[in-house]
CSV table of C-alpha atoms in Angstrom, one decimal:
chain,number,residue,atom,x,y,z
C,12,MET,CA,98.3,-40.6,108.3
C,13,ALA,CA,95.0,-41.9,109.5
C,14,GLU,CA,94.3,-38.5,111.1
C,15,GLN,CA,95.0,-37.0,107.6
C,16,ASN,CA,92.6,-39.5,106.1
C,17,ASP,CA,90.0,-38.6,108.6
C,18,ASP,CA,90.5,-35.1,107.8
C,19,LEU,CA,89.9,-35.6,104.2
C,20,GLU,CA,86.8,-37.6,104.7
C,21,ALA,CA,85.5,-35.0,107.4
C,22,LEU,CA,86.2,-32.2,104.8
C,23,MET,CA,84.4,-34.0,102.0
C,24,ARG,CA,81.4,-34.5,104.3
C,25,LEU,CA,81.3,-30.8,105.2
C,26,SER,CA,81.6,-29.9,101.5
C,27,LEU,CA,78.9,-32.0,100.5
C,28,ALA,CA,76.8,-30.0,103.2
C,29,GLY,CA,77.8,-26.9,101.3
C,30,ASP,CA,80.6,-25.7,103.4
C,31,GLN,CA,82.6,-23.6,100.9
C,32,ARG,CA,85.8,-23.2,103.0
C,33,ALA,CA,85.9,-26.8,103.7
C,34,TYR,CA,85.6,-27.5,100.2
C,35,ALA,CA,88.5,-25.1,99.1
C,36,THR,CA,90.7,-26.8,101.7
C,37,LEU,CA,89.8,-30.3,100.4
C,38,LEU,CA,90.7,-29.2,96.8
C,39,ARG,CA,94.1,-27.7,98.0
C,40,GLU,CA,94.8,-31.0,99.8
C,41,THR,CA,93.7,-32.9,96.9
C,42,THR,CA,96.0,-31.1,94.6
C,43,ARG,CA,98.7,-31.5,97.0
C,44,LEU,CA,98.2,-35.3,97.1
C,45,LEU,CA,97.9,-35.7,93.4
C,46,ARG,CA,100.7,-33.4,92.0
C,47,PRO,CA,103.6,-35.8,92.9
C,48,PHE,CA,101.5,-38.8,91.5
C,49,LEU,CA,101.1,-37.0,88.2
C,50,SER,CA,104.6,-35.6,88.0
C,51,ARG,CA,105.8,-39.1,88.3
C,52,ARG,CA,103.9,-39.9,85.0
C,53,LEU,CA,104.1,-36.8,83.2
C,54,ARG,CA,107.1,-35.1,81.5
C,55,PHE,CA,106.3,-31.3,81.6
C,56,SER,CA,105.1,-29.4,84.8
C,57,ASN,CA,102.5,-27.5,82.4
C,58,GLU,CA,100.8,-30.8,81.5
C,59,VAL,CA,100.7,-31.7,85.2
C,60,ASP,CA,99.0,-28.3,85.8
C,61,ASP,CA,96.6,-28.8,83.0
C,62,LEU,CA,95.7,-32.2,84.1
C,63,LEU,CA,95.3,-31.1,87.8
C,64,GLN,CA,92.9,-28.7,86.9
C,65,GLU,CA,90.9,-31.1,84.7
C,66,ILE,CA,91.0,-33.6,87.7
C,67,LEU,CA,89.8,-31.0,90.1
C,68,LEU,CA,86.8,-30.2,87.6
C,69,SER,CA,86.1,-33.9,87.5
C,70,ILE,CA,86.1,-34.2,91.3
C,71,HIS,CA,83.7,-31.3,91.5
C,72,LYS,CA,81.3,-32.9,88.9
C,73,ALA,CA,81.6,-36.3,90.6
C,74,ARG,CA,81.4,-35.2,94.1
C,75,HIS,CA,77.7,-36.5,94.6
C,76,THR,CA,79.1,-39.9,94.0
C,77,TYR,CA,81.0,-39.9,97.3
C,78,ASP,CA,79.0,-40.3,100.6
C,79,GLY,CA,81.8,-39.5,103.2
C,80,LYS,CA,81.4,-43.0,104.5
C,81,ARG,CA,84.2,-44.7,102.7
C,82,PRO,CA,88.0,-43.5,102.4
C,83,TYR,CA,88.4,-40.3,100.3
C,84,LYS,CA,91.8,-41.1,98.6
C,85,PRO,CA,90.9,-44.2,96.6
C,86,TRP,CA,88.0,-42.3,95.2
C,87,ALA,CA,89.9,-39.2,94.4
C,88,TYR,CA,92.8,-41.5,92.8
C,89,ALA,CA,90.3,-43.4,90.8
C,90,ILE,CA,89.2,-40.0,89.2
C,91,ALA,CA,92.9,-39.0,88.8
C,92,LYS,CA,93.8,-42.2,87.1
C,93,PHE,CA,90.7,-42.1,84.7
C,94,ARG,CA,91.7,-38.5,83.6
C,95,LEU,CA,95.4,-39.4,83.5
C,96,LEU,CA,94.6,-42.3,81.1
C,97,ASP,CA,92.3,-40.2,79.0
C,98,TYR,CA,95.1,-37.6,78.7
C,99,LEU,CA,97.6,-40.0,77.7
C,100,ARG,CA,95.3,-41.8,75.2
C,101,ALA,CA,94.5,-38.5,73.5
C,102,HIS,CA,98.1,-37.4,73.7
C,103,TYR,CA,99.7,-40.4,72.0
C,104,SER,CA,96.7,-40.9,69.5
C,105,ASP,CA,97.5,-37.2,68.6
C,106,GLN,CA,101.2,-37.9,68.2
C,107,LEU,CA,100.3,-41.0,66.0
C,108,ARG,CA,98.1,-38.7,63.9
C,109,HIS,CA,101.1,-36.4,63.5
C,110,ALA,CA,103.6,-39.2,63.0
C,111,VAL,CA,105.6,-39.0,59.8
C,112,ASP,CA,104.9,-41.8,57.3
C,113,PHE,CA,108.1,-43.6,56.3
C,114,ASP,CA,107.0,-44.0,52.8
C,115,ASP,CA,106.3,-40.1,52.7
C,116,LEU,CA,109.8,-39.5,54.0
C,117,GLU,CA,111.4,-41.9,51.5
C,118,GLU,CA,109.8,-40.0,48.7
C,119,ASN,CA,110.9,-36.6,49.8
C,120,LEU,CA,114.4,-37.5,51.0
C,121,HIS,CA,115.8,-36.2,47.6
C,122,GLU,CA,114.4,-33.0,48.2
C,123,PRO,CA,116.0,-30.1,50.2
C,124,VAL,CA,114.8,-30.5,53.8
C,125,THR,CA,116.0,-27.1,55.3
C,126,GLU,CA,114.0,-25.1,53.0
C,127,THR,CA,110.5,-25.6,51.5
C,128,GLY,CA,110.8,-23.2,48.6
C,129,MET,CA,107.3,-22.4,49.5
C,130,SER,CA,106.0,-19.7,51.8
C,131,TYR,CA,102.6,-18.9,53.0
C,132,GLU,CA,102.5,-15.7,51.1
C,133,SER,CA,103.5,-17.5,47.7
C,134,ILE,CA,100.2,-19.7,48.3
C,135,SER,CA,98.0,-17.2,50.0
C,136,GLY,CA,95.9,-16.7,46.8
C,137,GLU,CA,95.1,-20.6,47.0
C,138,VAL,CA,94.5,-20.3,50.6
C,139,GLN,CA,91.8,-17.6,50.2
C,140,LYS,CA,90.0,-19.9,47.8
C,141,LEU,CA,89.5,-22.5,50.7
C,142,PRO,CA,86.4,-22.5,52.8
C,143,GLU,CA,86.4,-19.5,55.2
C,144,LYS,CA,87.1,-21.5,58.4
C,145,GLN,CA,90.0,-23.4,56.9
C,146,ALA,CA,91.5,-20.3,55.3
C,147,LEU,CA,91.3,-18.6,58.5
C,148,ILE,CA,92.9,-21.3,60.4
C,149,LEU,CA,95.9,-21.8,57.9
C,150,GLN,CA,96.4,-18.0,58.1
C,151,MET,CA,96.5,-17.9,61.8
C,152,MET,CA,98.8,-21.0,61.9
C,153,HIS,CA,101.2,-20.0,59.1
C,154,GLN,CA,101.2,-16.3,58.7
C,155,GLU,CA,100.7,-15.1,62.5
C,156,GLY,CA,102.2,-18.2,64.0
C,157,TYR,CA,99.7,-19.4,66.6
C,158,THR,CA,99.7,-23.0,67.5
C,159,ALA,CA,96.6,-25.4,66.9
C,160,LYS,CA,95.8,-24.9,70.5
C,161,GLU,CA,95.9,-21.2,70.5
C,162,VAL,CA,93.8,-21.1,67.3
C,163,ALA,CA,91.2,-23.3,68.8
C,164,GLU,CA,90.9,-21.0,71.9
C,165,LYS,CA,90.7,-18.0,69.5
C,166,ILE,CA,88.0,-19.2,67.2
C,167,GLY,CA,86.1,-21.3,69.8
C,168,MET,CA,86.7,-24.7,68.4
C,169,ASN,CA,88.4,-27.7,70.0
C,170,GLU,CA,92.1,-28.3,69.3
C,171,SER,CA,91.4,-31.6,67.5
C,172,ALA,CA,88.9,-30.0,65.3
C,173,VAL,CA,91.2,-27.3,64.3
C,174,LYS,CA,93.8,-30.0,63.2
C,175,VAL,CA,91.4,-31.8,61.4
C,176,ALA,CA,90.4,-28.7,59.4
C,177,ALA,CA,94.0,-27.8,58.7
C,178,HIS,CA,94.7,-31.4,57.6
C,179,ARG,CA,91.9,-31.2,55.2
C,180,ALA,CA,93.1,-27.7,53.9
C,181,TYR,CA,96.6,-29.1,53.3
C,182,LYS,CA,95.1,-31.9,51.4
C,183,VAL,CA,93.1,-29.7,49.0
C,184,LEU,CA,96.1,-27.3,48.7
C,185,ARG,CA,98.5,-30.3,47.7
C,186,GLU,CA,96.1,-31.4,45.1
C,187,ARG,CA,95.4,-28.0,43.8
C,188,LEU,CA,99.3,-27.2,43.8
C,189,GLU,CA,100.3,-30.4,42.2
C,190,ARG,CA,98.0,-29.8,39.2
A,19,MET,CA,99.7,-22.7,90.1
A,20,ASP,CA,97.8,-19.5,90.0
A,21,ASN,CA,95.4,-20.9,87.7
A,22,ILE,CA,94.8,-23.9,90.0
A,23,GLU,CA,94.3,-21.7,92.8
A,24,GLN,CA,91.9,-19.6,90.8
A,25,LEU,CA,90.0,-22.8,89.9
A,26,ILE,CA,89.8,-24.0,93.4
A,27,ASP,CA,88.4,-20.6,94.5
A,28,THR,CA,85.8,-20.7,91.6
A,29,LEU,CA,84.7,-24.3,92.3
A,30,SER,CA,84.4,-23.6,96.2
A,31,LYS,CA,82.3,-20.5,95.5
A,32,ASP,CA,80.1,-22.7,93.2
A,33,ALA,CA,79.7,-25.4,96.0
A,34,GLN,CA,76.2,-25.8,97.2
A,35,ALA,CA,75.1,-28.5,99.2
A,36,VAL,CA,74.9,-31.9,97.2
A,37,LYS,CA,72.7,-34.8,97.9
A,38,PRO,CA,74.9,-37.7,97.8
A,39,ALA,CA,74.1,-40.4,95.1
A,40,PRO,CA,72.1,-43.5,96.7
A,41,HIS,CA,74.2,-46.4,97.7
A,42,PRO,CA,74.9,-48.8,94.8
A,43,PHE,CA,73.0,-51.6,96.7
A,44,LYS,CA,70.0,-49.5,96.7
A,45,LEU,CA,70.3,-48.7,93.0
A,46,CYS,CA,70.8,-52.2,92.1
A,47,LEU,CA,67.6,-53.2,94.1
A,48,LEU,CA,65.8,-50.6,92.4
A,49,TRP,CA,66.8,-52.0,88.9
A,50,ILE,CA,66.1,-55.5,90.1
A,51,ALA,CA,62.6,-54.6,91.3
A,52,GLY,CA,62.0,-52.7,88.0
A,53,GLY,CA,63.3,-55.7,86.0
A,54,THR,CA,61.2,-58.1,87.8
A,55,VAL,CA,58.1,-56.1,87.4
A,56,TYR,CA,58.7,-55.5,83.8
A,57,LEU,CA,59.4,-59.3,83.3
A,58,ALA,CA,56.1,-60.3,85.1
A,59,ALA,CA,54.2,-57.7,83.1
A,60,ALA,CA,55.7,-59.1,79.9
A,61,LEU,CA,54.8,-62.5,80.9
A,62,ALA,CA,51.4,-61.6,81.8
A,63,LEU,CA,50.9,-59.9,78.5
A,64,THR,CA,52.5,-62.8,76.4
A,65,GLY,CA,51.5,-65.7,78.7
A,66,LEU,CA,53.8,-68.4,80.2
A,67,ARG,CA,54.9,-71.4,78.3
A,68,PRO,CA,51.9,-73.9,78.3
A,69,ASP,CA,54.3,-76.8,79.4
A,70,TRP,CA,55.7,-74.7,82.5
A,71,ALA,CA,54.8,-77.2,85.2
A,72,GLU,CA,56.3,-80.1,83.3
A,73,SER,CA,59.4,-78.0,82.4
A,74,PHE,CA,60.1,-77.0,86.0
A,75,ARG,CA,60.3,-80.8,86.8
A,76,ASN,CA,63.4,-80.9,84.7
A,77,PRO,CA,66.4,-80.0,87.0
A,78,LEU,CA,68.4,-78.7,84.1
A,79,PHE,CA,65.8,-76.2,83.0
A,80,VAL,CA,65.4,-75.1,86.7
A,81,ALA,CA,69.3,-74.6,87.0
A,82,GLU,CA,69.3,-72.7,83.7
A,83,ILE,CA,66.5,-70.3,85.0
A,84,ILE,CA,68.3,-69.8,88.3
A,85,MET,CA,71.6,-69.2,86.4
A,86,LEU,CA,69.6,-66.6,84.2
A,87,LEU,CA,68.3,-65.0,87.3
A,88,GLY,CA,71.6,-64.9,89.0
A,89,LEU,CA,73.1,-63.2,85.9
A,90,PHE,CA,70.4,-60.6,86.0
A,91,ILE,CA,71.1,-60.0,89.7
A,92,VAL,CA,74.9,-60.0,89.5
A,93,THR,CA,75.1,-58.0,86.4
A,94,ALA,CA,72.7,-55.3,87.9
A,95,LEU,CA,74.8,-55.2,91.2
A,96,SER,CA,78.0,-55.0,89.0
A,97,ALA,CA,76.4,-52.2,86.9
A,98,SER,CA,75.6,-50.3,89.9
A,99,LEU,CA,79.0,-50.5,91.2
A,100,LEU,CA,80.8,-49.6,87.8
A,101,ALA,CA,78.7,-46.6,87.9
A,102,PHE,CA,80.9,-45.0,90.8
A,103,PRO,CA,84.4,-43.7,90.0
A,104,ASP,CA,86.1,-46.0,92.6
A,105,LEU,CA,83.5,-48.9,92.1
A,106,HIS,CA,82.3,-47.9,95.7
A,107,GLN,CA,85.7,-49.7,96.7
A,108,LYS,CA,84.2,-53.2,96.1
A,109,GLN,CA,86.1,-54.4,93.1
A,110,ARG,CA,85.6,-58.1,93.8
A,111,ILE,CA,81.8,-57.7,93.4
A,112,ALA,CA,81.9,-55.5,90.4
A,113,TYR,CA,83.7,-58.2,88.5
A,114,ALA,CA,81.5,-61.1,89.8
A,115,PRO,CA,79.5,-61.4,86.5
A,116,LEU,CA,82.5,-63.3,85.1
A,117,GLY,CA,82.2,-66.0,87.7
A,118,GLN,CA,78.4,-66.1,87.2
A,119,ALA,CA,78.8,-66.4,83.3
A,120,LEU,CA,81.3,-69.3,84.0
A,121,LEU,CA,78.7,-71.2,86.2
A,122,PHE,CA,76.0,-70.4,83.5
A,123,LEU,CA,78.2,-71.8,80.9
A,124,GLY,CA,78.8,-74.9,82.9
A,125,VAL,CA,75.0,-75.5,83.2
A,126,LEU,CA,74.6,-75.2,79.5
A,127,ILE,CA,77.3,-77.8,78.9
A,128,LEU,CA,75.6,-80.2,81.3
A,129,ALA,CA,72.1,-79.4,79.7
A,130,TRP,CA,73.8,-80.0,76.1
A,131,ARG,CA,75.3,-83.4,77.3
A,132,ALA,CA,72.0,-84.5,78.8
A,133,ASP,CA,70.1,-83.5,75.4
A,134,THR,CA,70.1,-87.2,74.0
A,135,PRO,CA,68.4,-87.8,71.9
A,136,ALA,CA,68.5,-84.2,70.7
A,137,ALA,CA,65.2,-82.4,71.0
A,138,PRO,CA,63.7,-81.3,67.7
A,139,LEU,CA,65.0,-77.8,66.5
A,140,PRO,CA,62.1,-75.3,66.4
A,141,GLU,CA,61.4,-74.0,62.9
A,142,HIS,CA,62.2,-70.4,63.6
A,143,SER,CA,65.7,-69.1,64.4
A,144,ILE,CA,66.5,-65.6,64.5
A,145,GLU,CA,63.1,-64.3,65.7
A,146,CYS,CA,64.1,-65.4,69.1
A,147,THR,CA,67.1,-63.2,68.9
A,148,ALA,CA,65.1,-60.4,67.8
A,149,SER,CA,62.4,-60.9,70.5
A,150,ILE,CA,65.0,-60.8,73.2
A,151,LEU,CA,66.4,-57.6,71.8
A,152,LEU,CA,63.1,-56.0,71.6
A,153,THR,CA,62.2,-57.1,75.1
A,154,MET,CA,65.5,-55.9,76.5
A,155,LEU,CA,65.3,-52.5,75.2
A,156,LEU,CA,63.3,-50.7,77.7
A,157,PRO,CA,65.4,-52.0,80.8
A,158,ALA,CA,68.7,-51.2,78.7
A,159,VAL,CA,67.6,-47.6,78.3
A,160,TRP,CA,66.5,-47.3,81.7
A,161,THR,CA,69.7,-48.7,83.2
A,162,LEU,CA,72.1,-46.7,81.0
A,163,TYR,CA,70.0,-43.6,81.6
A,164,SER,CA,70.3,-44.1,85.2
A,165,MET,CA,74.0,-44.7,85.1
A,166,ARG,CA,74.5,-41.5,83.2
A,167,LYS,CA,73.7,-39.6,86.5
A,168,PHE,CA,76.8,-41.0,88.2
A,169,ALA,CA,80.5,-40.8,87.0
A,170,SER,CA,81.8,-44.2,85.6
A,171,THR,CA,85.6,-44.4,85.3
A,172,HIS,CA,85.0,-48.0,83.7
A,173,SER,CA,82.4,-46.7,81.1
A,174,ARG,CA,83.0,-49.5,78.5
A,175,VAL,CA,82.8,-52.3,81.1
A,176,ALA,CA,79.8,-50.6,82.7
A,177,GLY,CA,78.0,-50.2,79.4
A,178,SER,CA,78.7,-53.9,78.6
A,179,VAL,CA,77.3,-55.2,82.0
A,180,ALA,CA,74.3,-53.0,81.9
A,181,LEU,CA,73.4,-54.3,78.4
A,182,LEU,CA,73.9,-57.8,79.4
A,183,SER,CA,71.7,-57.2,82.7
A,184,ALA,CA,69.0,-56.1,80.2
A,185,PHE,CA,69.5,-59.0,77.9
A,186,SER,CA,69.1,-61.5,80.8
A,187,VAL,CA,65.7,-60.0,81.3
A,188,GLY,CA,64.9,-60.6,77.7
A,189,ALA,CA,66.4,-64.1,77.9
A,190,LEU,CA,64.4,-64.9,81.0
A,191,TRP,CA,61.2,-63.8,79.4
A,192,LEU,CA,61.7,-66.1,76.3
A,193,ARG,CA,62.8,-69.2,78.1
A,194,LEU,CA,59.6,-68.8,80.2
A,195,HIS,CA,57.5,-68.0,77.3
A,196,GLU,CA,58.3,-70.0,74.5
A,197,VAL,CA,57.8,-73.9,74.3
A,198,ASN,CA,61.3,-75.2,73.2
A,199,ASP,CA,63.6,-77.9,74.6
A,200,SER,CA,66.2,-77.8,72.0
A,201,ILE,CA,69.3,-76.8,73.8
A,202,LEU,CA,71.2,-76.3,70.5
A,203,HIS,CA,68.7,-73.7,69.4
A,204,VAL,CA,68.7,-72.0,72.8
A,205,VAL,CA,72.4,-71.8,72.9
A,206,GLU,CA,72.6,-70.5,69.2
A,207,TRP,CA,69.7,-68.0,69.0
A,208,HIS,CA,69.3,-67.1,72.8
A,209,TYR,CA,72.5,-67.0,74.4
A,210,VAL,CA,75.3,-66.7,71.7
A,211,PRO,CA,73.9,-63.1,70.7
A,212,ALA,CA,74.9,-62.2,74.3
A,213,PHE,CA,78.4,-61.7,73.2
A,214,GLY,CA,77.5,-59.4,70.5
A,215,ILE,CA,75.4,-57.4,73.1
A,216,GLY,CA,78.3,-57.4,75.3
A,217,VAL,CA,80.6,-55.8,72.5
A,218,LEU,CA,77.7,-53.3,71.6
A,219,GLY,CA,77.7,-52.4,75.3
A,220,LEU,CA,81.4,-51.6,75.2
A,221,TRP,CA,80.8,-48.9,72.5
A,222,LEU,CA,77.5,-47.7,73.9
A,223,GLY,CA,79.2,-47.3,77.3
A,224,LYS,CA,82.1,-45.3,75.8
A,225,VAL,CA,79.7,-42.9,74.0
A,226,LEU,CA,76.7,-42.7,76.7
A,227,LEU,CA,78.5,-42.8,79.9
A,228,LYS,CA,81.2,-40.0,79.1
A,229,TRP,CA,81.2,-37.3,81.6
């Protein structure tokens, strides 16, 4: 174990000196180290992969804060833990934002829940009257079936911004349709 | 997995030799030296309190100044460690400002109890807080700007400690400049605002030290 630690520190020292092969090996070793740590804390393997990539990017960005004279693992784990907490915070706040309000649910209980009675096509006229970006987002999400994340990637916005724009569009549509 | 391999490939190809960040102790010494020069310059411009020789014969005043100096040094040290992801593996030192703040509180309590009969309150009030805030502006900007070059994983605490470090420079300047012996006034208008500054630092740290 001590030998492996020495290796990691030595690899990092070489990486800081510009050795690209050492750096690639170090990043692979770091991935191998961190995968079980993340797998124990996240439910889906795609989440683990996404977060691992983010952590590797962070390690790359922060590598100048490691001097090769102190143990490598606590440094790498500190970054991993920081990104994991960030991810969990964003994930749960996103879930809270999309949580169903019990009052809304109660109001709608008497309505048929398996069928909305309204399709995208039936309100597409109203959708087209929305600002261009909001209309495009609704069209992509409800007519073409993309997720918010996919829409974000396609139109070069971030996912939260897409969700906020969609939410605003729903609000405007609801007000117009209730009139 | 393929994505990760691809990323590793891209990152390693992008990896040039990197100059490691300075040791936090070196960074902290730089901040302390800068803060001291700034404090000396501020005092040279505005003048030492005329009764300074007499004030320095009061052990509680001396203790208060030493505590403030201690707070400045300890918060600068803590901020320099908090700028690193792993606190440079010196967690205990990073949280030392808590102990220093307790000692400072103890000295203030002693000074308060010794203030009998109470010294007359000065006519001004919020002007003191405003002066401290103005004085701390430059050291605060410098410290936060320097910290942005690193990678804090405790950005809120780091921001708070950095602002408190700058605040202690401002507080030191005012204590050495203003003729004022009312401990009530000093606590209310010099030191209580530090709590607000600490809270502001939590927010500023979150915003400015993001990476």
